Amino acid sequence: MVRVLVVDDEALIRTGLTHILDAADDIEVVGAVPGGQAVRMVRELEPDVVLLDIRMPDVDGLTILADLRRMPQPPVVAMLTTFDADEYVTTALRSGAAGFLLKDTDPEELPRLVRTLAEGGTVLSPQVTRRVVDGYLDHGVREPAAIRLTGRLTERERAVLALMAEGLANTDIGERLHLSTGTVKGHVTNVLGKLRVSSRVQAALIAERAGLLSPEQGKGAR
């Protein structure tokens, strides 16, 4: 079972997301709380995935994200937003968020996206992708710092990075490269360490800034 904690200041959103996810046989919503209770509930419930509202009146979602990332074994965190051009998108991705979802995501898609997060993949709503494209990257510009970082990778690690950039989970990467999931996990750990980042999204963006990805793969990274 994938254990999920929903954090949102609106009771209606918490109830709706809980209803959608609990309908899946392999997903359990272990809690649905406002922002002020988030860190305590993560410690108590130890969820695999946290769906975290980025804008809340009692506490800022980015502050919660930072607190969760400092935990010894942090959960996977995907940010929730109502706005497709939220100015906090860049900060959240740089701070280690594994994904960014709009609250009006298709209910039929939501369980699949949560599974992807739990398996180590990344998810970005198409509208958020446009925000990243328009505001986060310099199109066509290869950055020397990114080139130096990716130059540390082995050929196999570059292959793994390219598939990470498509948002694939470890099991899917293993199938593509004919590797065991454990071996893929090892490569992912090495990639993150060599690139000096803490999330797969950050790694994918470095790969694009280094010019390693095709246009199609770049879309997957975002």
Coordinates of N, CA and C in Angstrom, one line a residue, residues 119-213:
E119 N 7.0 5.4 -6.5 CA 8.1 4.5 -7.1 C 9.3 5.3 -7.5
G120 N 9.4 6.6 -7.1 CA 10.6 7.4 -7.4 C 10.5 8.2 -8.6
G121 N 9.4 8.2 -9.3 CA 9.2 9.1 -10.5 C 8.9 10.5 -10.2
T122 N 8.8 11.3 -11.2 CA 8.4 12.7 -11.0 C 7.2 13.0 -11.8
V123 N 6.4 14.0 -11.3 CA 5.2 14.3 -12.1 C 5.0 15.8 -12.1
L124 N 4.7 16.4 -13.2 CA 4.4 17.8 -13.4 C 3.2 17.9 -14.3
S125 N 2.2 18.7 -13.8 CA 1.0 18.9 -14.7 C 1.4 19.7 -15.9
P126 N 0.8 19.5 -17.0 CA 1.2 20.2 -18.3 C 1.2 21.7 -18.1
Q127 N 0.3 22.2 -17.4 CA 0.3 23.7 -17.2 C 1.5 24.1 -16.4
V128 N 1.9 23.3 -15.5 CA 3.1 23.6 -14.7 C 4.4 23.5 -15.6
T129 N 4.3 22.5 -16.5 CA 5.4 22.4 -17.5 C 5.7 23.7 -18.2
R130 N 4.6 24.3 -18.7 CA 4.7 25.6 -19.4 C 5.4 26.6 -18.5
R131 N 5.1 26.7 -17.2 CA 5.7 27.6 -16.3 C 7.2 27.4 -16.2
V132 N 7.6 26.1 -16.1 CA 9.0 25.8 -16.0 C 9.7 26.2 -17.3
V133 N 9.1 25.9 -18.5 CA 9.7 26.2 -19.7 C 9.9 27.7 -19.9
D134 N 8.9 28.5 -19.5 CA 8.9 29.9 -19.7 C 9.7 30.7 -18.7
G135 N 9.8 30.2 -17.4 CA 10.4 30.9 -16.4 C 11.6 30.4 -15.8
Y136 N 11.9 29.1 -16.0 CA 13.0 28.5 -15.3 C 14.3 28.2 -16.1
L137 N 14.1 28.0 -17.4 CA 15.2 27.6 -18.2 C 15.5 28.7 -19.2
D138 N 16.8 28.8 -19.6 CA 17.2 29.6 -20.7 C 17.3 28.8 -21.9
H139 N 16.4 29.0 -22.8 CA 16.3 28.1 -24.0 C 17.5 28.2 -24.8
G140 N 18.1 27.0 -25.2 CA 19.2 26.9 -26.1 C 20.5 27.3 -25.5
V141 N 20.5 27.6 -24.2 CA 21.8 28.0 -23.6 C 22.4 26.8 -22.7
R142 N 23.6 26.4 -23.1 CA 24.2 25.4 -22.3 C 25.1 26.0 -21.2
E143 N 24.9 25.6 -20.0 CA 25.6 26.2 -18.9 C 26.9 25.5 -18.6
P144 N 28.0 26.1 -18.5 CA 29.3 25.5 -18.2 C 29.2 24.7 -16.9
A145 N 28.6 25.2 -15.9 CA 28.5 24.5 -14.6 C 27.8 23.2 -14.7
A146 N 26.7 23.2 -15.4 CA 25.9 22.0 -15.6 C 26.7 21.0 -16.5
I147 N 27.5 21.4 -17.4 CA 28.3 20.6 -18.3 C 29.4 19.9 -17.4
R148 N 30.0 20.7 -16.5 CA 31.0 20.1 -15.7 C 30.4 19.0 -14.7
L149 N 29.3 19.3 -14.2 CA 28.7 18.3 -13.3 C 28.3 17.0 -14.0
T150 N 27.7 17.1 -15.2 CA 27.3 15.9 -15.9 C 28.5 15.2 -16.4
G151 N 29.6 15.9 -16.6 CA 30.8 15.2 -17.1 C 31.4 14.2 -16.1
R152 N 30.9 14.2 -14.9 CA 31.3 13.3 -13.9 C 30.6 11.9 -14.0
L153 N 29.6 11.9 -14.8 CA 28.7 10.7 -14.9 C 29.3 9.6 -15.8
T154 N 29.1 8.4 -15.5 CA 29.5 7.3 -16.4 C 28.5 7.2 -17.5
E155 N 28.8 6.5 -18.6 CA 27.8 6.3 -19.7 C 26.5 5.7 -19.2
R156 N 26.6 4.7 -18.3 CA 25.4 4.1 -17.8 C 24.6 5.1 -16.9
E157 N 25.3 5.9 -16.2 CA 24.6 6.9 -15.3 C 23.9 8.0 -16.2
R158 N 24.5 8.3 -17.3 CA 23.9 9.3 -18.3 C 22.6 8.7 -18.8
A159 N 22.6 7.4 -19.1 CA 21.4 6.7 -19.7 C 20.3 6.7 -18.6
V160 N 20.7 6.5 -17.4 CA 19.7 6.5 -16.3 C 19.1 7.9 -16.1
L161 N 20.0 8.9 -16.2 CA 19.6 10.3 -16.1 C 18.6 10.7 -17.2
A162 N 18.9 10.2 -18.4 CA 18.0 10.6 -19.5 C 16.6 10.0 -19.2
L163 N 16.5 8.8 -18.7 CA 15.2 8.2 -18.4 C 14.5 8.9 -17.1
M164 N 15.4 9.3 -16.2 CA 14.8 10.0 -15.1 C 14.2 11.3 -15.6
A165 N 14.8 11.9 -16.6 CA 14.3 13.2 -17.2 C 12.9 13.0 -17.8
E166 N 12.6 11.7 -18.2 CA 11.3 11.5 -18.8 C 10.3 11.2 -17.7
G167 N 10.7 11.3 -16.4 CA 9.8 11.1 -15.3 C 9.5 9.6 -15.0
L168 N 10.4 8.7 -15.5 CA 10.2 7.3 -15.2 C 10.6 6.9 -13.8
A169 N 9.8 5.9 -13.3 CA 10.1 5.4 -12.0 C 11.3 4.3 -12.1
N170 N 11.9 3.9 -11.0 CA 13.0 3.0 -11.1 C 12.7 1.7 -11.8
T171 N 11.5 1.2 -11.6 CA 11.1 -0.1 -12.2 C 11.0 0.1 -13.7
D172 N 10.5 1.2 -14.2 CA 10.4 1.4 -15.6 C 11.8 1.6 -16.2
I173 N 12.7 2.3 -15.5 CA 14.0 2.5 -16.0 C 14.7 1.2 -16.1
G174 N 14.5 0.3 -15.1 CA 15.1 -1.0 -15.2 C 14.6 -1.8 -16.4
E175 N 13.4 -1.7 -16.7 CA 12.8 -2.4 -17.9 C 13.4 -1.9 -19.2
R176 N 13.6 -0.6 -19.3 CA 14.2 0.0 -20.5 C 15.7 -0.4 -20.7
L177 N 16.4 -0.5 -19.6 CA 17.8 -0.7 -19.6 C 18.2 -2.2 -19.3
H178 N 17.2 -3.0 -19.0 CA 17.4 -4.4 -18.7 C 18.3 -4.5 -17.4
L179 N 17.9 -3.7 -16.4 CA 18.6 -3.8 -15.1 C 17.6 -4.1 -14.0
S180 N 18.1 -4.6 -12.9 CA 17.3 -4.8 -11.8 C 16.9 -3.5 -11.1
T181 N 15.8 -3.4 -10.4 CA 15.4 -2.2 -9.7 C 16.5 -1.8 -8.7
G182 N 17.1 -2.7 -8.0 CA 18.2 -2.4 -7.1 C 19.3 -1.7 -7.7
T183 N 19.7 -2.2 -8.9 CA 20.8 -1.6 -9.7 C 20.5 -0.2 -10.1
V184 N 19.2 0.0 -10.5 CA 18.8 1.3 -10.9 C 18.9 2.3 -9.8
K185 N 18.4 1.8 -8.6 CA 18.4 2.7 -7.4 C 19.9 3.1 -7.1
G186 N 20.8 2.2 -7.3 CA 22.2 2.6 -7.0 C 22.7 3.6 -8.0
H187 N 22.3 3.5 -9.3 CA 22.7 4.5 -10.3 C 22.1 5.8 -10.0
V188 N 20.8 5.8 -9.6 CA 20.1 7.1 -9.3 C 20.8 7.8 -8.1
T189 N 21.1 7.0 -7.1 CA 21.9 7.6 -6.0 C 23.2 8.2 -6.4
N190 N 23.9 7.5 -7.3 CA 25.2 8.1 -7.8 C 25.0 9.3 -8.6
V191 N 23.9 9.3 -9.4 CA 23.6 10.5 -10.2 C 23.3 11.7 -9.4
L192 N 22.5 11.5 -8.4 CA 22.1 12.7 -7.5 C 23.3 13.2 -6.8
G193 N 24.2 12.2 -6.3 CA 25.4 12.6 -5.6 C 26.3 13.4 -6.4
K194 N 26.6 12.9 -7.6 CA 27.5 13.6 -8.5 C 27.0 14.9 -9.0
L195 N 25.7 15.0 -9.2 CA 25.2 16.3 -9.6 C 24.9 17.3 -8.5
R196 N 25.1 16.8 -7.2 CA 24.9 17.6 -6.0 C 23.5 18.1 -5.9
V197 N 22.5 17.3 -6.1 CA 21.1 17.7 -6.0 C 20.4 16.6 -5.1
S198 N 19.2 17.0 -4.7 CA 18.5 16.1 -3.8 C 17.2 15.5 -4.4
S199 N 16.9 15.9 -5.6 CA 15.7 15.4 -6.3 C 15.9 15.0 -7.7
R200 N 15.1 14.2 -8.3 CA 15.2 13.8 -9.7 C 14.9 14.9 -10.6
V201 N 13.9 15.8 -10.2 CA 13.6 16.9 -11.0 C 14.8 17.8 -11.2
Q202 N 15.5 18.1 -10.1 CA 16.7 18.9 -10.2 C 17.7 18.3 -11.1
A203 N 17.9 17.0 -11.0 CA 18.9 16.3 -11.8 C 18.5 16.4 -13.3
A204 N 17.2 16.3 -13.6 CA 16.8 16.4 -15.0 C 17.0 17.8 -15.6
L205 N 16.8 18.8 -14.7 CA 16.9 20.2 -15.2 C 18.4 20.5 -15.5
I206 N 19.3 19.9 -14.6 CA 20.7 20.1 -14.9 C 21.1 19.4 -16.2
A207 N 20.6 18.2 -16.4 CA 20.9 17.5 -17.7 C 20.4 18.3 -18.9
E208 N 19.3 19.0 -18.8 CA 18.9 19.8 -19.9 C 19.8 21.0 -20.1
R209 N 20.1 21.7 -19.0 CA 21.0 22.8 -19.1 C 22.4 22.5 -19.6
A210 N 22.7 21.2 -19.5 CA 24.0 20.7 -20.0 C 23.9 20.3 -21.5
G211 N 22.7 20.3 -22.0 CA 22.5 20.0 -23.4 C 22.5 18.5 -23.6
L212 N 22.2 17.7 -22.6 CA 22.2 16.2 -22.8 C 20.9 15.6 -23.3
L213 N 19.9 16.4 -23.3 CA 18.6 15.8 -23.6 C 18.1 16.3 -24.9

